[in-house]
PDB file of N, CA, C and O in Angstrom:
ATOM      1  N   MET I   3     159.846  68.605 287.983  1.00 77.00           N
ATOM      2  CA  MET I   3     159.370  67.952 286.784  1.00 77.00           C
ATOM      3  C   MET I   3     158.486  66.804 287.148  1.00 77.00           C
ATOM      4  O   MET I   3     158.825  65.987 288.026  1.00 77.00           O
ATOM      5  N   ASN I   4     157.454  66.653 286.367  1.00 94.00           N
ATOM      6  CA  ASN I   4     156.569  65.444 286.623  1.00 94.00           C
ATOM      7  C   ASN I   4     156.912  64.346 285.737  1.00 94.00           C
ATOM      8  O   ASN I   4     157.801  64.365 284.869  1.00 94.00           O
ATOM      9  N   GLU I   5     156.225  63.192 285.951  1.00 96.00           N
ATOM     10  CA  GLU I   5     156.496  61.960 285.283  1.00 96.00           C
ATOM     11  C   GLU I   5     156.330  62.097 283.763  1.00 96.00           C
ATOM     12  O   GLU I   5     157.122  61.538 282.954  1.00 96.00           O
ATOM     13  N   GLU I   6     155.257  62.788 283.299  1.00 96.00           N
ATOM     14  CA  GLU I   6     155.022  62.944 281.853  1.00 96.00           C
ATOM     15  C   GLU I   6     156.186  63.678 281.179  1.00 96.00           C
ATOM     16  O   GLU I   6     156.564  63.338 280.090  1.00 96.00           O
ATOM     17  N   THR I   7     156.722  64.696 281.867  1.00 96.00           N
ATOM     18  CA  THR I   7     157.867  65.378 281.305  1.00 96.00           C
ATOM     19  C   THR I   7     159.100  64.447 281.145  1.00 96.00           C
ATOM     20  O   THR I   7     159.752  64.497 280.107  1.00 96.00           O
ATOM     21  N   TYR I   8     159.349  63.663 282.134  1.00 96.00           N
ATOM     22  CA  TYR I   8     160.444  62.631 282.051  1.00 96.00           C
ATOM     23  C   TYR I   8     160.255  61.718 280.871  1.00 96.00           C
ATOM     24  O   TYR I   8     161.137  61.455 280.129  1.00 96.00           O
ATOM     25  N   ILE I   9     158.992  61.246 280.713  1.00 96.00           N
ATOM     26  CA  ILE I   9     158.704  60.298 279.652  1.00 96.00           C
ATOM     27  C   ILE I   9     158.964  60.970 278.296  1.00 96.00           C
ATOM     28  O   ILE I   9     159.531  60.357 277.408  1.00 96.00           O
ATOM     29  N   GLU I  10     158.535  62.254 278.159  1.00 97.00           N
ATOM     30  CA  GLU I  10     158.708  63.002 276.913  1.00 97.00           C
ATOM     31  C   GLU I  10     160.206  63.156 276.623  1.00 97.00           C
ATOM     32  O   GLU I  10     160.627  62.974 275.472  1.00 97.00           O
ATOM     33  N   ILE I  11     160.982  63.425 277.638  1.00 96.00           N
ATOM     34  CA  ILE I  11     162.454  63.649 277.456  1.00 96.00           C
ATOM     35  C   ILE I  11     163.086  62.309 276.999  1.00 96.00           C
ATOM     36  O   ILE I  11     163.886  62.289 276.101  1.00 96.00           O
ATOM     37  N   ILE I  12     162.673  61.206 277.651  1.00 97.00           N
ATOM     38  CA  ILE I  12     163.203  59.915 277.278  1.00 97.00           C
ATOM     39  C   ILE I  12     162.894  59.547 275.824  1.00 97.00           C
ATOM     40  O   ILE I  12     163.705  59.044 275.104  1.00 97.00           O
ATOM     41  N   LYS I  13     161.631  59.866 275.420  1.00 97.00           N
ATOM     42  CA  LYS I  13     161.234  59.554 274.025  1.00 97.00           C
ATOM     43  C   LYS I  13     162.071  60.415 273.055  1.00 97.00           C
ATOM     44  O   LYS I  13     162.546  59.919 272.019  1.00 97.00           O
ATOM     45  N   LEU I  14     162.292  61.679 273.434  1.00 97.00           N
ATOM     46  CA  LEU I  14     163.134  62.561 272.547  1.00 97.00           C
ATOM     47  C   LEU I  14     164.523  62.031 272.443  1.00 97.00           C
ATOM     48  O   LEU I  14     165.161  62.021 271.386  1.00 97.00           O
ATOM     49  N   GLN I  15     165.083  61.605 273.576  1.00 97.00           N
ATOM     50  CA  GLN I  15     166.462  61.050 273.623  1.00 97.00           C
ATOM     51  C   GLN I  15     166.528  59.772 272.761  1.00 97.00           C
ATOM     52  O   GLN I  15     167.480  59.547 272.026  1.00 97.00           O
ATOM     53  N   ALA I  16     165.493  58.978 272.762  1.00 97.00           N
ATOM     54  CA  ALA I  16     165.446  57.712 271.982  1.00 97.00           C
ATOM     55  C   ALA I  16     165.431  58.098 270.534  1.00 97.00           C
ATOM     56  O   ALA I  16     166.112  57.451 269.712  1.00 97.00           O
ATOM     57  N   ASP I  17     164.701  59.149 270.125  1.00 96.00           N
ATOM     58  CA  ASP I  17     164.672  59.594 268.742  1.00 96.00           C
ATOM     59  C   ASP I  17     166.097  60.076 268.307  1.00 96.00           C
ATOM     60  O   ASP I  17     166.487  59.781 267.175  1.00 96.00           O
ATOM     61  N   VAL I  18     166.781  60.821 269.189  1.00 96.00           N
ATOM     62  CA  VAL I  18     168.109  61.309 268.876  1.00 96.00           C
ATOM     63  C   VAL I  18     169.070  60.137 268.635  1.00 96.00           C
ATOM     64  O   VAL I  18     169.775  60.079 267.669  1.00 96.00           O
ATOM     65  N   ILE I  19     168.976  59.143 269.559  1.00 96.00           N
ATOM     66  CA  ILE I  19     169.868  57.995 269.449  1.00 96.00           C
ATOM     67  C   ILE I  19     169.575  57.230 268.125  1.00 96.00           C
ATOM     68  O   ILE I  19     170.499  56.777 267.451  1.00 96.00           O
ATOM     69  N   SER I  20     168.294  57.088 267.826  1.00 95.00           N
ATOM     70  CA  SER I  20     167.937  56.416 266.576  1.00 95.00           C
ATOM     71  C   SER I  20     168.476  57.182 265.342  1.00 95.00           C
ATOM     72  O   SER I  20     168.997  56.552 264.454  1.00 95.00           O
ATOM     73  N   SER I  21     168.354  58.509 265.355  1.00 96.00           N
ATOM     74  CA  SER I  21     168.898  59.255 264.254  1.00 96.00           C
ATOM     75  C   SER I  21     170.440  59.133 264.170  1.00 96.00           C
ATOM     76  O   SER I  21     170.977  59.024 263.094  1.00 96.00           O
ATOM     77  N   GLN I  22     171.099  59.132 265.298  1.00 96.00           N
ATOM     78  CA  GLN I  22     172.550  58.981 265.320  1.00 96.00           C
ATOM     79  C   GLN I  22     172.957  57.601 264.768  1.00 96.00           C
ATOM     80  O   GLN I  22     173.941  57.477 264.028  1.00 96.00           O
ATOM     81  N   SER I  23     172.182  56.613 265.152  1.00 96.00           N
ATOM     82  CA  SER I  23     172.454  55.267 264.653  1.00 96.00           C
ATOM     83  C   SER I  23     172.337  55.202 263.143  1.00 96.00           C
ATOM     84  O   SER I  23     173.179  54.572 262.475  1.00 96.00           O
ATOM     85  N   GLU I  24     171.332  55.812 262.571  1.00 96.00           N
ATOM     86  CA  GLU I  24     171.147  55.904 261.122  1.00 96.00           C
ATOM     87  C   GLU I  24     172.276  56.608 260.464  1.00 96.00           C
ATOM     88  O   GLU I  24     172.816  56.204 259.415  1.00 96.00           O
ATOM     89  N   LEU I  25     172.692  57.726 261.080  1.00 96.00           N
ATOM     90  CA  LEU I  25     173.781  58.514 260.520  1.00 96.00           C
ATOM     91  C   LEU I  25     175.098  57.710 260.491  1.00 96.00           C
ATOM     92  O   LEU I  25     175.810  57.661 259.532  1.00 96.00           O
ATOM     93  N   ILE I  26     175.348  56.984 261.642  1.00 96.00           N
ATOM     94  CA  ILE I  26     176.568  56.157 261.670  1.00 96.00           C
ATOM     95  C   ILE I  26     176.502  55.072 260.602  1.00 96.00           C
ATOM     96  O   ILE I  26     177.511  54.773 259.978  1.00 96.00           O
ATOM     97  N   SER I  27     175.348  54.460 260.443  1.00 95.00           N
ATOM     98  CA  SER I  27     175.215  53.438 259.435  1.00 95.00           C
ATOM     99  C   SER I  27     175.440  53.984 258.031  1.00 95.00           C
ATOM    100  O   SER I  27     176.152  53.443 257.211  1.00 95.00           O
ATOM    101  N   THR I  28     174.894  55.212 257.761  1.00 96.00           N
ATOM    102  CA  THR I  28     175.100  55.869 256.458  1.00 96.00           C
ATOM    103  C   THR I  28     176.594  56.177 256.249  1.00 96.00           C
ATOM    104  O   THR I  28     177.122  55.927 255.129  1.00 96.00           O
ATOM    105  N   LEU I  29     177.254  56.689 257.290  1.00 96.00           N
ATOM    106  CA  LEU I  29     178.678  57.030 257.162  1.00 96.00           C
ATOM    107  C   LEU I  29     179.451  55.750 256.957  1.00 96.00           C
ATOM    108  O   LEU I  29     180.441  55.766 256.170  1.00 96.00           O
ATOM    109  N   SER I  30     179.115  54.693 257.609  1.00 95.00           N
ATOM    110  CA  SER I  30     179.793  53.437 257.485  1.00 95.00           C
ATOM    111  C   SER I  30     179.690  52.899 256.059  1.00 95.00           C
ATOM    112  O   SER I  30     180.675  52.467 255.489  1.00 95.00           O
ATOM    113  N   ASP I  31     178.495  53.025 255.495  1.00 95.00           N
ATOM    114  CA  ASP I  31     178.278  52.601 254.066  1.00 95.00           C
ATOM    115  C   ASP I  31     179.119  53.445 253.155  1.00 95.00           C
ATOM    116  O   ASP I  31     179.699  52.951 252.122  1.00 95.00           O
ATOM    117  N   LEU I  32     179.167  54.756 253.402  1.00 95.00           N
ATOM    118  CA  LEU I  32     179.945  55.680 252.596  1.00 95.00           C
ATOM    119  C   LEU I  32     181.396  55.323 252.606  1.00 95.00           C
ATOM    120  O   LEU I  32     182.073  55.279 251.549  1.00 95.00           O
ATOM    121  N   VAL I  33     181.885  55.088 253.821  1.00 95.00           N
ATOM    122  CA  VAL I  33     183.343  54.737 253.965  1.00 95.00           C
ATOM    123  C   VAL I  33     183.644  53.415 253.215  1.00 95.00           C
ATOM    124  O   VAL I  33     184.647  53.314 252.514  1.00 95.00           O
ATOM    125  N   LYS I  34     182.756  52.415 253.329  1.00 94.00           N
ATOM    126  CA  LYS I  34     182.943  51.155 252.636  1.00 94.00           C
ATOM    127  C   LYS I  34     182.942  51.342 251.131  1.00 94.00           C
ATOM    128  O   LYS I  34     183.812  50.843 250.410  1.00 94.00           O
ATOM    129  N   SER I  35     182.013  52.169 250.655  1.00 93.00           N
ATOM    130  CA  SER I  35     181.914  52.528 249.234  1.00 93.00           C
ATOM    131  C   SER I  35     183.193  53.162 248.725  1.00 93.00           C
ATOM    132  O   SER I  35     183.767  52.830 247.712  1.00 93.00           O
ATOM    133  N   LEU I  36     183.670  54.157 249.467  1.00 92.00           N
ATOM    134  CA  LEU I  36     184.895  54.889 249.112  1.00 92.00           C
ATOM    135  C   LEU I  36     186.101  53.972 249.156  1.00 92.00           C
ATOM    136  O   LEU I  36     186.958  53.996 248.301  1.00 92.00           O
ATOM    137  N   THR I  37     186.166  53.085 250.125  1.00 92.00           N
ATOM    138  CA  THR I  37     187.212  52.101 250.252  1.00 92.00           C
ATOM    139  C   THR I  37     187.267  51.164 249.026  1.00 92.00           C
ATOM    140  O   THR I  37     188.258  50.943 248.417  1.00 92.00           O
ATOM    141  N   ASP I  38     186.078  50.697 248.679  1.00 89.00           N
ATOM    142  CA  ASP I  38     185.938  49.813 247.474  1.00 89.00           C
ATOM    143  C   ASP I  38     186.418  50.521 246.202  1.00 89.00           C
ATOM    144  O   ASP I  38     187.125  49.964 245.424  1.00 89.00           O
ATOM    145  N   GLU I  39     185.989  51.766 246.058  1.00 87.00           N
ATOM    146  CA  GLU I  39     186.376  52.550 244.863  1.00 87.00           C
ATOM    147  C   GLU I  39     187.891  52.711 244.824  1.00 87.00           C
ATOM    148  O   GLU I  39     188.494  52.605 243.804  1.00 87.00           O
ATOM    149  N   THR I  40     188.494  53.094 245.958  1.00 86.00           N
ATOM    150  CA  THR I  40     189.973  53.321 246.015  1.00 86.00           C
ATOM    151  C   THR I  40     190.654  52.027 245.710  1.00 86.00           C
ATOM    152  O   THR I  40     191.639  52.075 244.979  1.00 86.00           O
ATOM    153  N   THR I  41     190.173  50.928 246.228  1.00 85.00           N
ATOM    154  CA  THR I  41     190.817  49.635 245.971  1.00 85.00           C
ATOM    155  C   THR I  41     190.761  49.346 244.506  1.00 85.00           C
ATOM    156  O   THR I  41     191.809  48.891 243.890  1.00 85.00           O
ATOM    157  N   LYS I  42     189.667  49.551 243.804  1.00 83.00           N
ATOM    158  CA  LYS I  42     189.517  49.309 242.381  1.00 83.00           C
ATOM    159  C   LYS I  42     190.543  50.222 241.644  1.00 83.00           C
ATOM    160  O   LYS I  42     191.197  49.715 240.680  1.00 83.00           O
ATOM    161  N   GLU I  43     190.575  51.488 242.012  1.00 81.00           N
ATOM    162  CA  GLU I  43     191.518  52.373 241.334  1.00 81.00           C
ATOM    163  C   GLU I  43     192.975  51.981 241.485  1.00 81.00           C
ATOM    164  O   GLU I  43     193.712  52.055 240.523  1.00 81.00           O
ATOM    165  N   VAL I  44     193.320  51.564 242.654  1.00 78.00           N
ATOM    166  CA  VAL I  44     194.713  51.147 242.899  1.00 78.00           C
ATOM    167  C   VAL I  44     195.014  49.887 242.077  1.00 78.00           C
ATOM    168  O   VAL I  44     196.084  49.783 241.472  1.00 78.00           O
ATOM    169  N   VAL I  45     194.098  48.941 242.049  1.00 77.00           N
ATOM    170  CA  VAL I  45     194.293  47.743 241.257  1.00 77.00           C
ATOM    171  C   VAL I  45     194.425  48.052 239.779  1.00 77.00           C
ATOM    172  O   VAL I  45     195.341  47.636 239.098  1.00 77.00           O
ATOM    173  N   VAL I  46     193.537  48.923 239.283  1.00 77.00           N
ATOM    174  CA  VAL I  46     193.560  49.266 237.891  1.00 77.00           C
ATOM    175  C   VAL I  46     194.847  50.031 237.579  1.00 77.00           C
ATOM    176  O   VAL I  46     195.531  49.705 236.532  1.00 77.00           O
ATOM    177  N   SER I  47     195.222  50.986 238.364  1.00 74.00           N
ATOM    178  CA  SER I  47     196.404  51.779 238.068  1.00 74.00           C
ATOM    179  C   SER I  47     197.669  50.839 238.220  1.00 74.00           C
ATOM    180  O   SER I  47     198.652  51.027 237.484  1.00 74.00           O
ATOM    181  N   GLY I  48     197.609  49.899 239.113  1.00 69.00           N
ATOM    182  CA  GLY I  48     198.717  48.940 239.273  1.00 69.00           C
ATOM    183  C   GLY I  48     198.902  48.093 238.012  1.00 69.00           C
ATOM    184  O   GLY I  48     200.037  47.935 237.512  1.00 69.00           O
ATOM    185  N   PHE I  49     197.807  47.639 237.438  1.00 72.00           N
ATOM    186  CA  PHE I  49     197.901  46.868 236.210  1.00 72.00           C
ATOM    187  C   PHE I  49     198.373  47.764 235.013  1.00 72.00           C
ATOM    188  O   PHE I  49     199.256  47.273 234.251  1.00 72.00           O
ATOM    189  N   SER I  50     197.878  48.904 234.944  1.00 63.00           N
ATOM    190  CA  SER I  50     198.241  49.767 233.812  1.00 63.00           C
ATOM    191  C   SER I  50     199.710  50.164 233.884  1.00 63.00           C
ATOM    192  O   SER I  50     200.412  50.300 232.875  1.00 63.00           O
ATOM    193  N   LYS I  51     200.251  50.311 235.093  1.00 60.00           N
ATOM    194  CA  LYS I  51     201.670  50.660 235.237  1.00 60.00           C
ATOM    195  C   LYS I  51     202.547  49.458 234.826  1.00 60.00           C
ATOM    196  O   LYS I  51     203.593  49.688 234.182  1.00 60.00           O
ATOM    197  N   THR I  52     202.166  48.247 235.212  1.00 58.00           N
ATOM    198  CA  THR I  52     202.970  47.100 234.873  1.00 58.00           C
ATOM    199  C   THR I  52     202.970  46.806 233.380  1.00 58.00           C
ATOM    200  O   THR I  52     203.942  46.347 232.796  1.00 58.00           O
ATOM    201  N   GLU I  53     201.825  47.091 232.680  1.00 57.00           N
ATOM    202  CA  GLU I  53     201.690  46.885 231.293  1.00 57.00           C
ATOM    203  C   GLU I  53     202.504  47.951 230.511  1.00 57.00           C
ATOM    204  O   GLU I  53     203.094  47.660 229.455  1.00 57.00           O
ATOM    205  N   GLY I  54     202.432  49.180 230.966  1.00 49.00           N
ATOM    206  CA  GLY I  54     203.082  50.283 230.278  1.00 49.00           C
ATOM    207  C   GLY I  54     204.545  50.320 230.625  1.00 49.00           C
ATOM    208  O   GLY I  54     205.480  50.606 230.017  1.00 49.00           O
TER     209      GLY I  54
END
């Protein structure tokens, strides 16, 4: 393999890593969002149970 091929492979790997980083960030945001929603539901259901 020549130098240009190596450079091309490294560029492709960098793109993959970048895509994975974006995916992890998106999943992290999703988990945070779901956690926030669950917390709200637990708090609301907790209040409604104590009132009823």
